[in-house]
């Protein structure tokens, strides 16, 4: 097995772990919502990641140097994710169910192939585009059976629009920077900038009971879980997948998230799977698997 194949296999395994983590993270969100506002959760989640990575860097002291012209991209990355994405997702989860949020988030990738070609990030082969469309149609079929149960609200949709920039442009910027810098360095800088952006806003809006709750270990455990697993570990795997597999294939893997959240909520609500849902699941998997032999195709 060549080094390139091993790297792609590890990236595929890593994105699977990230997807499982993100699919289950709504449970930790619901636990945290019992005590904290979405803004406080997001800000503390970002700060925790910065502290954890900062401690690692203090021990290892790696060289980290970005060119001046790339700081504008890092600032944009930080604005898109963690700031806008985390805030939009958190508030949307207060308005709508996890399945509805994850399904609606998969509307935005329909525009991704055009953006990839516009910015000339990577070459898209026809078979990749076909697989992408098949998978997205599968997401639609999966959501079709949920339509009578959808809890879509105008406010929830507005919050989800905050996620659009991250879903569409964040992987493009990451692909550009990860070709030149370590993904650990990128993660540390983007979360540090994110903390700088959000901390003043959080301090102006935090409630007194939230400050007291932050001093109780049992009440901050959901935030720690979100920070360590859904932010630090899952994001590192996600960044590595973009670097090794490419933008389109990595985002394609994200279609598994509504599949998993759908399955979890269906189990909790004791709902069976109809034929349309099964067909949707099969199409999602076909679309993903059909692209695995065409990963990381660079634009000439």
PDB file of C-alpha atoms in Angstrom:
ATOM      1  CA  UNK A   1       0.000   0.000   0.000  1.00  0.00           C
ATOM      2  CA  UNK A   2       1.480   3.335  -1.066  1.00  0.00           C
ATOM      3  CA  UNK A   3       1.741   6.359   1.217  1.00  0.00           C
ATOM      4  CA  UNK A   4      -0.931   8.239  -0.780  1.00  0.00           C
ATOM      5  CA  UNK A   5      -3.398   5.361  -0.456  1.00  0.00           C
ATOM      6  CA  UNK A   6      -2.736   5.105   3.299  1.00  0.00           C
ATOM      7  CA  UNK A   7      -3.273   8.848   3.683  1.00  0.00           C
ATOM      8  CA  UNK A   8      -6.575   8.701   1.807  1.00  0.00           C
ATOM      9  CA  UNK A   9      -7.708   5.662   3.788  1.00  0.00           C
ATOM     10  CA  UNK A  10      -6.886   7.423   7.058  1.00  0.00           C
ATOM     11  CA  UNK A  11      -8.707  10.558   5.845  1.00  0.00           C
ATOM     12  CA  UNK A  12     -11.799   8.486   4.961  1.00  0.00           C
ATOM     13  CA  UNK A  13     -11.749   6.783   8.357  1.00  0.00           C
ATOM     14  CA  UNK A  14     -11.261  10.150  10.058  1.00  0.00           C
ATOM     15  CA  UNK A  15     -14.199  11.807   8.310  1.00  0.00           C
ATOM     16  CA  UNK A  16     -16.385   8.847   9.319  1.00  0.00           C
ATOM     17  CA  UNK A  17     -15.421   9.407  12.969  1.00  0.00           C
ATOM     18  CA  UNK A  18     -16.101  13.141  12.593  1.00  0.00           C
ATOM     19  CA  UNK A  19     -19.513  12.458  11.060  1.00  0.00           C
ATOM     20  CA  UNK A  20     -20.514  10.092  13.881  1.00  0.00           C
ATOM     21  CA  UNK A  21     -19.422  12.697  16.423  1.00  0.00           C
ATOM     22  CA  UNK A  22     -21.294  15.569  14.765  1.00  0.00           C
ATOM     23  CA  UNK A  23     -24.401  13.405  14.302  1.00  0.00           C
ATOM     24  CA  UNK A  24     -24.520  12.695  18.036  1.00  0.00           C
ATOM     25  CA  UNK A  25     -23.506  16.203  19.139  1.00  0.00           C
ATOM     26  CA  UNK A  26     -27.138  17.399  19.181  1.00  0.00           C
ATOM     27  CA  UNK A  27     -27.583  15.268  22.311  1.00  0.00           C
ATOM     28  CA  UNK A  28     -24.813  17.245  24.038  1.00  0.00           C
ATOM     29  CA  UNK A  29     -26.356  20.466  22.745  1.00  0.00           C
ATOM     30  CA  UNK A  30     -29.699  19.573  24.331  1.00  0.00           C
ATOM     31  CA  UNK A  31     -27.947  18.846  27.623  1.00  0.00           C
ATOM     32  CA  UNK A  32     -26.115  22.188  27.496  1.00  0.00           C
ATOM     33  CA  UNK A  33     -29.283  24.119  26.550  1.00  0.00           C
ATOM     34  CA  UNK A  34     -30.738  23.196  29.947  1.00  0.00           C
ATOM     35  CA  UNK A  35     -28.232  25.592  31.582  1.00  0.00           C
ATOM     36  CA  UNK A  36     -26.680  27.887  28.970  1.00  0.00           C
ATOM     37  CA  UNK A  37     -27.696  30.098  26.069  1.00  0.00           C
ATOM     38  CA  UNK A  38     -26.427  29.153  22.577  1.00  0.00           C
ATOM     39  CA  UNK A  39     -24.023  32.122  22.542  1.00  0.00           C
ATOM     40  CA  UNK A  40     -22.457  31.079  25.855  1.00  0.00           C
ATOM     41  CA  UNK A  41     -22.152  27.460  24.709  1.00  0.00           C
ATOM     42  CA  UNK A  42     -20.437  28.431  21.469  1.00  0.00           C
ATOM     43  CA  UNK A  43     -18.046  30.902  23.120  1.00  0.00           C
ATOM     44  CA  UNK A  44     -17.019  28.493  25.895  1.00  0.00           C
ATOM     45  CA  UNK A  45     -16.657  25.709  23.317  1.00  0.00           C
ATOM     46  CA  UNK A  46     -14.248  27.835  21.265  1.00  0.00           C
ATOM     47  CA  UNK A  47     -12.255  29.000  24.300  1.00  0.00           C
ATOM     48  CA  UNK A  48     -11.898  25.405  25.541  1.00  0.00           C
ATOM     49  CA  UNK A  49     -10.438  24.315  22.189  1.00  0.00           C
ATOM     50  CA  UNK A  50      -7.997  27.251  22.218  1.00  0.00           C
ATOM     51  CA  UNK A  51      -6.840  26.339  25.749  1.00  0.00           C
ATOM     52  CA  UNK A  52      -6.403  22.644  24.891  1.00  0.00           C
ATOM     53  CA  UNK A  53      -4.440  23.278  21.687  1.00  0.00           C
ATOM     54  CA  UNK A  54      -2.503  26.077  23.395  1.00  0.00           C
ATOM     55  CA  UNK A  55      -1.359  23.692  26.141  1.00  0.00           C
ATOM     56  CA  UNK A  56      -0.179  21.214  23.493  1.00  0.00           C
ATOM     57  CA  UNK A  57       1.744  23.972  21.735  1.00  0.00           C
ATOM     58  CA  UNK A  58       3.357  25.112  24.987  1.00  0.00           C
ATOM     59  CA  UNK A  59       4.655  21.568  25.497  1.00  0.00           C
ATOM     60  CA  UNK A  60       5.808  20.918  21.927  1.00  0.00           C
ATOM     61  CA  UNK A  61       6.607  24.508  20.835  1.00  0.00           C
ATOM     62  CA  UNK A  62       6.238  23.912  17.063  1.00  0.00           C
ATOM     63  CA  UNK A  63       7.243  26.575  14.541  1.00  0.00           C
ATOM     64  CA  UNK A  64       4.191  28.435  13.279  1.00  0.00           C
ATOM     65  CA  UNK A  65       4.539  31.184  10.698  1.00  0.00           C
ATOM     66  CA  UNK A  66       1.869  32.461   8.313  1.00  0.00           C
ATOM     67  CA  UNK A  67       2.468  34.860   5.463  1.00  0.00           C
ATOM     68  CA  UNK A  68       0.876  38.287   5.935  1.00  0.00           C
ATOM     69  CA  UNK A  69      -1.332  37.912   2.860  1.00  0.00           C
ATOM     70  CA  UNK A  70      -2.898  34.743   4.308  1.00  0.00           C
ATOM     71  CA  UNK A  71      -4.182  36.356   7.515  1.00  0.00           C
ATOM     72  CA  UNK A  72      -7.197  37.729   5.640  1.00  0.00           C
ATOM     73  CA  UNK A  73      -8.107  34.147   4.698  1.00  0.00           C
ATOM     74  CA  UNK A  74      -7.614  33.016   8.293  1.00  0.00           C
ATOM     75  CA  UNK A  75      -9.901  35.850   9.471  1.00  0.00           C
ATOM     76  CA  UNK A  76     -12.569  34.766   6.971  1.00  0.00           C
ATOM     77  CA  UNK A  77     -12.204  31.129   8.031  1.00  0.00           C
ATOM     78  CA  UNK A  78     -12.628  32.139  11.680  1.00  0.00           C
ATOM     79  CA  UNK A  79     -15.696  34.231  10.864  1.00  0.00           C
ATOM     80  CA  UNK A  80     -17.350  31.421   8.921  1.00  0.00           C
ATOM     81  CA  UNK A  81     -16.372  28.674  11.366  1.00  0.00           C
ATOM     82  CA  UNK A  82     -16.449  28.586  14.317  1.00  0.00           C
ATOM     83  CA  UNK A  83     -18.296  31.927  14.696  1.00  0.00           C
ATOM     84  CA  UNK A  84     -21.203  32.073  12.223  1.00  0.00           C
ATOM     85  CA  UNK A  85     -21.589  28.319  11.816  1.00  0.00           C
ATOM     86  CA  UNK A  86     -21.619  27.466  15.513  1.00  0.00           C
ATOM     87  CA  UNK A  87     -23.906  30.376  16.396  1.00  0.00           C
ATOM     88  CA  UNK A  88     -26.311  29.657  13.534  1.00  0.00           C
ATOM     89  CA  UNK A  89     -26.428  25.923  14.250  1.00  0.00           C
ATOM     90  CA  UNK A  90     -26.869  26.390  18.006  1.00  0.00           C
ATOM     91  CA  UNK A  91     -29.780  28.811  17.716  1.00  0.00           C
ATOM     92  CA  UNK A  92     -31.352  26.729  14.908  1.00  0.00           C
ATOM     93  CA  UNK A  93     -31.285  23.641  17.167  1.00  0.00           C
ATOM     94  CA  UNK A  94     -33.304  25.600  19.723  1.00  0.00           C
ATOM     95  CA  UNK A  95     -35.946  26.306  17.090  1.00  0.00           C
ATOM     96  CA  UNK A  96     -36.034  22.999  15.183  1.00  0.00           C
ATOM     97  CA  UNK A  97     -35.196  19.310  15.599  1.00  0.00           C
ATOM     98  CA  UNK A  98     -31.725  17.947  14.857  1.00  0.00           C
ATOM     99  CA  UNK A  99     -32.962  15.993  11.818  1.00  0.00           C
ATOM    100  CA  UNK A 100     -34.655  19.068  10.333  1.00  0.00           C
ATOM    101  CA  UNK A 101     -31.525  21.186  10.869  1.00  0.00           C
ATOM    102  CA  UNK A 102     -29.169  18.613   9.329  1.00  0.00           C
ATOM    103  CA  UNK A 103     -31.472  18.053   6.341  1.00  0.00           C
ATOM    104  CA  UNK A 104     -31.899  21.767   5.667  1.00  0.00           C
ATOM    105  CA  UNK A 105     -28.134  22.299   5.922  1.00  0.00           C
ATOM    106  CA  UNK A 106     -27.766  19.914   2.990  1.00  0.00           C
ATOM    107  CA  UNK A 107     -29.603  22.346   0.706  1.00  0.00           C
ATOM    108  CA  UNK A 108     -26.524  24.583   0.511  1.00  0.00           C
ATOM    109  CA  UNK A 109     -24.109  22.013  -1.044  1.00  0.00           C
ATOM    110  CA  UNK A 110     -26.201  22.060  -4.242  1.00  0.00           C
ATOM    111  CA  UNK A 111     -24.280  25.239  -5.102  1.00  0.00           C
ATOM    112  CA  UNK A 112     -20.861  23.833  -4.181  1.00  0.00           C
ATOM    113  CA  UNK A 113     -19.751  22.420  -7.580  1.00  0.00           C
ATOM    114  CA  UNK A 114     -20.275  25.822  -9.193  1.00  0.00           C
ATOM    115  CA  UNK A 115     -18.238  27.545  -6.470  1.00  0.00           C
ATOM    116  CA  UNK A 116     -15.436  24.966  -6.795  1.00  0.00           C
ATOM    117  CA  UNK A 117     -15.233  25.602 -10.538  1.00  0.00           C
ATOM    118  CA  UNK A 118     -15.482  29.379 -10.070  1.00  0.00           C
ATOM    119  CA  UNK A 119     -12.509  29.467  -7.696  1.00  0.00           C
ATOM    120  CA  UNK A 120     -10.665  26.710  -9.616  1.00  0.00           C
ATOM    121  CA  UNK A 121      -9.960  24.769  -6.424  1.00  0.00           C
ATOM    122  CA  UNK A 122     -10.092  21.326  -8.010  1.00  0.00           C
ATOM    123  CA  UNK A 123     -11.192  19.661 -11.222  1.00  0.00           C
ATOM    124  CA  UNK A 124     -14.610  17.986 -11.148  1.00  0.00           C
ATOM    125  CA  UNK A 125     -14.990  14.907 -13.325  1.00  0.00           C
ATOM    126  CA  UNK A 126     -18.481  14.138 -14.720  1.00  0.00           C
ATOM    127  CA  UNK A 127     -18.692  10.922 -12.660  1.00  0.00           C
ATOM    128  CA  UNK A 128     -18.033  12.949  -9.495  1.00  0.00           C
ATOM    129  CA  UNK A 129     -20.836  15.374 -10.329  1.00  0.00           C
ATOM    130  CA  UNK A 130     -23.233  12.482 -11.035  1.00  0.00           C
ATOM    131  CA  UNK A 131     -22.392  10.872  -7.700  1.00  0.00           C
ATOM    132  CA  UNK A 132     -22.824  14.230  -5.951  1.00  0.00           C
ATOM    133  CA  UNK A 133     -26.291  14.707  -7.479  1.00  0.00           C
ATOM    134  CA  UNK A 134     -27.339  11.112  -6.697  1.00  0.00           C
ATOM    135  CA  UNK A 135     -26.378  11.573  -3.054  1.00  0.00           C
ATOM    136  CA  UNK A 136     -28.196  14.904  -2.730  1.00  0.00           C
ATOM    137  CA  UNK A 137     -31.331  13.409  -4.310  1.00  0.00           C
ATOM    138  CA  UNK A 138     -31.026  10.689  -1.673  1.00  0.00           C
ATOM    139  CA  UNK A 139     -31.020  13.371   1.018  1.00  0.00           C
ATOM    140  CA  UNK A 140     -34.185  14.850  -0.512  1.00  0.00           C
ATOM    141  CA  UNK A 141     -35.913  11.443  -0.526  1.00  0.00           C
ATOM    142  CA  UNK A 142     -34.863  10.892   3.075  1.00  0.00           C
ATOM    143  CA  UNK A 143     -36.332  14.259   4.017  1.00  0.00           C
ATOM    144  CA  UNK A 144     -39.534  13.632   2.024  1.00  0.00           C
ATOM    145  CA  UNK A 145     -40.803  11.072   4.530  1.00  0.00           C
ATOM    146  CA  UNK A 146     -40.161  13.583   7.318  1.00  0.00           C
ATOM    147  CA  UNK A 147     -42.141  16.441   5.728  1.00  0.00           C
ATOM    148  CA  UNK A 148     -45.298  15.933   7.849  1.00  0.00           C
ATOM    149  CA  UNK A 149     -43.115  16.072  10.979  1.00  0.00           C
ATOM    150  CA  UNK A 150     -40.888  18.986   9.981  1.00  0.00           C
ATOM    151  CA  UNK A 151     -40.762  21.765  12.512  1.00  0.00           C
ATOM    152  CA  UNK A 152     -39.370  24.446  10.193  1.00  0.00           C
ATOM    153  CA  UNK A 153     -39.675  27.985  11.558  1.00  0.00           C
ATOM    154  CA  UNK A 154     -38.786  31.326   9.880  1.00  0.00           C
ATOM    155  CA  UNK A 155     -36.441  32.191  12.745  1.00  0.00           C
ATOM    156  CA  UNK A 156     -34.745  28.791  12.473  1.00  0.00           C
ATOM    157  CA  UNK A 157     -34.219  29.286   8.730  1.00  0.00           C
ATOM    158  CA  UNK A 158     -32.630  32.698   9.324  1.00  0.00           C
ATOM    159  CA  UNK A 159     -30.211  31.122  11.802  1.00  0.00           C
ATOM    160  CA  UNK A 160     -29.374  28.399   9.280  1.00  0.00           C
ATOM    161  CA  UNK A 161     -28.470  31.031   6.693  1.00  0.00           C
ATOM    162  CA  UNK A 162     -25.563  31.941   8.980  1.00  0.00           C
ATOM    163  CA  UNK A 163     -24.228  28.439   8.281  1.00  0.00           C
ATOM    164  CA  UNK A 164     -24.347  28.917   4.502  1.00  0.00           C
ATOM    165  CA  UNK A 165     -21.060  30.791   4.226  1.00  0.00           C
ATOM    166  CA  UNK A 166     -19.266  28.135   6.232  1.00  0.00           C
ATOM    167  CA  UNK A 167     -20.724  25.220   4.283  1.00  0.00           C
ATOM    168  CA  UNK A 168     -19.930  26.765   0.886  1.00  0.00           C
ATOM    169  CA  UNK A 169     -16.758  28.841   1.357  1.00  0.00           C
ATOM    170  CA  UNK A 170     -15.041  27.420   4.465  1.00  0.00           C
ATOM    171  CA  UNK A 171     -13.839  24.206   2.742  1.00  0.00           C
ATOM    172  CA  UNK A 172     -12.623  26.241  -0.253  1.00  0.00           C
ATOM    173  CA  UNK A 173     -10.456  28.440   1.991  1.00  0.00           C
ATOM    174  CA  UNK A 174      -9.243  25.450   4.023  1.00  0.00           C
ATOM    175  CA  UNK A 175      -8.211  23.648   0.833  1.00  0.00           C
ATOM    176  CA  UNK A 176      -6.216  26.702  -0.217  1.00  0.00           C
ATOM    177  CA  UNK A 177      -4.366  27.070   3.114  1.00  0.00           C
ATOM    178  CA  UNK A 178      -3.928  23.377   3.986  1.00  0.00           C
ATOM    179  CA  UNK A 179      -1.722  22.946   0.931  1.00  0.00           C
ATOM    180  CA  UNK A 180       0.863  25.212   2.595  1.00  0.00           C
ATOM    181  CA  UNK A 181       0.292  25.021   6.362  1.00  0.00           C
ATOM    182  CA  UNK A 182      -0.263  22.379   9.029  1.00  0.00           C
ATOM    183  CA  UNK A 183      -3.944  21.775   9.768  1.00  0.00           C
ATOM    184  CA  UNK A 184      -3.143  21.978  13.500  1.00  0.00           C
ATOM    185  CA  UNK A 185      -1.774  25.488  13.027  1.00  0.00           C
ATOM    186  CA  UNK A 186      -4.814  26.500  10.995  1.00  0.00           C
ATOM    187  CA  UNK A 187      -7.193  25.111  13.642  1.00  0.00           C
ATOM    188  CA  UNK A 188      -5.401  26.917  16.473  1.00  0.00           C
ATOM    189  CA  UNK A 189      -5.377  30.283  14.687  1.00  0.00           C
ATOM    190  CA  UNK A 190      -8.973  30.052  13.460  1.00  0.00           C
ATOM    191  CA  UNK A 191     -10.299  29.205  16.947  1.00  0.00           C
ATOM    192  CA  UNK A 192      -8.145  31.884  18.574  1.00  0.00           C
ATOM    193  CA  UNK A 193      -9.530  34.490  16.183  1.00  0.00           C
ATOM    194  CA  UNK A 194     -13.016  33.081  16.725  1.00  0.00           C
ATOM    195  CA  UNK A 195     -12.631  33.555  20.490  1.00  0.00           C
ATOM    196  CA  UNK A 196     -11.513  37.162  19.938  1.00  0.00           C
ATOM    197  CA  UNK A 197     -14.587  37.795  17.758  1.00  0.00           C
ATOM    198  CA  UNK A 198     -17.169  36.218  20.081  1.00  0.00           C
ATOM    199  CA  UNK A 199     -15.868  36.748  23.623  1.00  0.00           C
ATOM    200  CA  UNK A 200     -16.819  40.472  23.885  1.00  0.00           C
ATOM    201  CA  UNK A 201     -20.332  39.726  22.590  1.00  0.00           C
ATOM    202  CA  UNK A 202     -20.711  36.842  25.051  1.00  0.00           C
ATOM    203  CA  UNK A 203     -19.529  38.926  28.019  1.00  0.00           C
ATOM    204  CA  UNK A 204     -22.137  41.581  27.221  1.00  0.00           C
ATOM    205  CA  UNK A 205     -24.953  39.009  27.105  1.00  0.00           C
ATOM    206  CA  UNK A 206     -24.004  36.311  29.637  1.00  0.00           C
ATOM    207  CA  UNK A 207     -26.409  35.832  32.541  1.00  0.00           C
ATOM    208  CA  UNK A 208     -25.356  35.668  36.190  1.00  0.00           C
ATOM    209  CA  UNK A 209     -26.699  32.124  36.639  1.00  0.00           C
ATOM    210  CA  UNK A 210     -24.580  31.007  33.659  1.00  0.00           C
ATOM    211  CA  UNK A 211     -21.434  32.394  35.292  1.00  0.00           C
ATOM    212  CA  UNK A 212     -22.217  30.430  38.458  1.00  0.00           C
ATOM    213  CA  UNK A 213     -22.932  27.281  36.431  1.00  0.00           C
ATOM    214  CA  UNK A 214     -19.528  27.498  34.731  1.00  0.00           C
ATOM    215  CA  UNK A 215     -17.997  26.840  38.154  1.00  0.00           C
ATOM    216  CA  UNK A 216     -19.818  23.505  38.514  1.00  0.00           C
ATOM    217  CA  UNK A 217     -18.100  20.597  36.761  1.00  0.00           C
ATOM    218  CA  UNK A 218     -21.263  18.534  36.230  1.00  0.00           C
ATOM    219  CA  UNK A 219     -22.901  21.411  34.326  1.00  0.00           C
ATOM    220  CA  UNK A 220     -19.987  22.135  31.998  1.00  0.00           C
ATOM    221  CA  UNK A 221     -19.452  18.492  30.994  1.00  0.00           C
ATOM    222  CA  UNK A 222     -21.709  18.844  27.862  1.00  0.00           C
ATOM    223  CA  UNK A 223     -19.614  21.854  26.753  1.00  0.00           C
ATOM    224  CA  UNK A 224     -16.413  19.878  27.346  1.00  0.00           C
ATOM    225  CA  UNK A 225     -17.784  17.022  25.221  1.00  0.00           C
ATOM    226  CA  UNK A 226     -18.702  19.433  22.435  1.00  0.00           C
ATOM    227  CA  UNK A 227     -15.271  21.068  22.649  1.00  0.00           C
ATOM    228  CA  UNK A 228     -13.093  17.950  22.760  1.00  0.00           C
ATOM    229  CA  UNK A 229     -15.021  15.643  20.442  1.00  0.00           C
ATOM    230  CA  UNK A 230     -17.229  17.795  18.161  1.00  0.00           C
ATOM    231  CA  UNK A 231     -14.746  20.664  17.786  1.00  0.00           C
ATOM    232  CA  UNK A 232     -11.143  19.589  18.354  1.00  0.00           C
ATOM    233  CA  UNK A 233     -11.017  15.941  17.232  1.00  0.00           C
ATOM    234  CA  UNK A 234     -13.779  16.049  14.603  1.00  0.00           C
ATOM    235  CA  UNK A 235     -12.510  19.306  13.061  1.00  0.00           C
ATOM    236  CA  UNK A 236      -8.962  17.970  12.761  1.00  0.00           C
ATOM    237  CA  UNK A 237     -10.306  14.934  10.902  1.00  0.00           C
ATOM    238  CA  UNK A 238     -12.464  17.210   8.723  1.00  0.00           C
ATOM    239  CA  UNK A 239      -9.558  19.477   7.797  1.00  0.00           C
ATOM    240  CA  UNK A 240      -7.383  16.474   6.983  1.00  0.00           C
ATOM    241  CA  UNK A 241     -10.140  15.036   4.758  1.00  0.00           C
ATOM    242  CA  UNK A 242     -10.389  18.290   2.788  1.00  0.00           C
ATOM    243  CA  UNK A 243      -6.621  18.218   2.344  1.00  0.00           C
ATOM    244  CA  UNK A 244      -6.382  14.559   1.291  1.00  0.00           C
ATOM    245  CA  UNK A 245      -9.752  13.807  -0.362  1.00  0.00           C
ATOM    246  CA  UNK A 246     -10.705  17.182  -1.794  1.00  0.00           C
ATOM    247  CA  UNK A 247     -13.597  19.558  -1.144  1.00  0.00           C
ATOM    248  CA  UNK A 248     -16.378  17.884  -3.132  1.00  0.00           C
ATOM    249  CA  UNK A 249     -15.793  14.367  -1.796  1.00  0.00           C
ATOM    250  CA  UNK A 250     -15.475  15.582   1.808  1.00  0.00           C
ATOM    251  CA  UNK A 251     -18.691  17.607   1.635  1.00  0.00           C
ATOM    252  CA  UNK A 252     -20.335  14.612  -0.012  1.00  0.00           C
ATOM    253  CA  UNK A 253     -19.505  12.572   3.096  1.00  0.00           C
ATOM    254  CA  UNK A 254     -21.488  15.139   5.119  1.00  0.00           C
ATOM    255  CA  UNK A 255     -24.688  13.720   3.608  1.00  0.00           C
ATOM    256  CA  UNK A 256     -24.348  10.842   6.068  1.00  0.00           C
ATOM    257  CA  UNK A 257     -25.049  13.234   8.979  1.00  0.00           C
ATOM    258  CA  UNK A 258     -28.800  13.652   8.275  1.00  0.00           C
ATOM    259  CA  UNK A 259     -28.953   9.899   7.666  1.00  0.00           C
ATOM    260  CA  UNK A 260     -27.574   9.182  11.137  1.00  0.00           C
ATOM    261  CA  UNK A 261     -29.622  11.876  12.925  1.00  0.00           C
ATOM    262  CA  UNK A 262     -32.699  10.622  11.077  1.00  0.00           C
ATOM    263  CA  UNK A 263     -31.996   7.085  12.287  1.00  0.00           C
ATOM    264  CA  UNK A 264     -31.384   8.197  15.910  1.00  0.00           C
ATOM    265  CA  UNK A 265     -34.552  10.307  16.082  1.00  0.00           C
ATOM    266  CA  UNK A 266     -36.619   7.610  14.327  1.00  0.00           C
ATOM    267  CA  UNK A 267     -35.435   5.101  16.930  1.00  0.00           C
ATOM    268  CA  UNK A 268     -36.218   7.473  19.809  1.00  0.00           C
ATOM    269  CA  UNK A 269     -39.685   8.236  18.412  1.00  0.00           C
ATOM    270  CA  UNK A 270     -40.246   4.564  17.468  1.00  0.00           C
ATOM    271  CA  UNK A 271     -40.773   5.381  13.787  1.00  0.00           C
ATOM    272  CA  UNK A 272     -40.234   2.786  11.070  1.00  0.00           C
ATOM    273  CA  UNK A 273     -38.456   3.296   7.745  1.00  0.00           C
ATOM    274  CA  UNK A 274     -40.676   3.504   4.644  1.00  0.00           C
ATOM    275  CA  UNK A 275     -39.552   2.576   1.135  1.00  0.00           C
ATOM    276  CA  UNK A 276     -38.821   6.180   0.154  1.00  0.00           C
ATOM    277  CA  UNK A 277     -36.499   6.590   3.152  1.00  0.00           C
ATOM    278  CA  UNK A 278     -34.718   3.307   2.344  1.00  0.00           C
ATOM    279  CA  UNK A 279     -34.274   4.406  -1.278  1.00  0.00           C
ATOM    280  CA  UNK A 280     -32.898   7.736  -0.059  1.00  0.00           C
ATOM    281  CA  UNK A 281     -30.375   5.991   2.196  1.00  0.00           C
ATOM    282  CA  UNK A 282     -29.235   3.717  -0.659  1.00  0.00           C
ATOM    283  CA  UNK A 283     -28.792   6.693  -3.019  1.00  0.00           C
ATOM    284  CA  UNK A 284     -26.774   8.636  -0.413  1.00  0.00           C
ATOM    285  CA  UNK A 285     -24.396   5.686  -0.003  1.00  0.00           C
ATOM    286  CA  UNK A 286     -24.121   5.060  -3.769  1.00  0.00           C
ATOM    287  CA  UNK A 287     -23.272   8.716  -4.376  1.00  0.00           C
ATOM    288  CA  UNK A 288     -20.548   8.684  -1.730  1.00  0.00           C
ATOM    289  CA  UNK A 289     -18.992   5.356  -2.698  1.00  0.00           C
ATOM    290  CA  UNK A 290     -18.988   6.198  -6.425  1.00  0.00           C
ATOM    291  CA  UNK A 291     -16.667   9.146  -5.729  1.00  0.00           C
ATOM    292  CA  UNK A 292     -14.032   7.387  -3.646  1.00  0.00           C
ATOM    293  CA  UNK A 293     -11.875   6.520  -6.668  1.00  0.00           C
ATOM    294  CA  UNK A 294     -11.815  10.117  -7.871  1.00  0.00           C
ATOM    295  CA  UNK A 295     -10.627  12.003  -4.819  1.00  0.00           C
ATOM    296  CA  UNK A 296      -8.382  15.050  -4.638  1.00  0.00           C
ATOM    297  CA  UNK A 297      -8.309  15.943  -8.329  1.00  0.00           C
ATOM    298  CA  UNK A 298      -6.303  19.180  -8.648  1.00  0.00           C
ATOM    299  CA  UNK A 299      -7.296  21.900 -11.073  1.00  0.00           C
ATOM    300  CA  UNK A 300      -4.778  22.315 -13.842  1.00  0.00           C
TER     301      UNK A 300
END
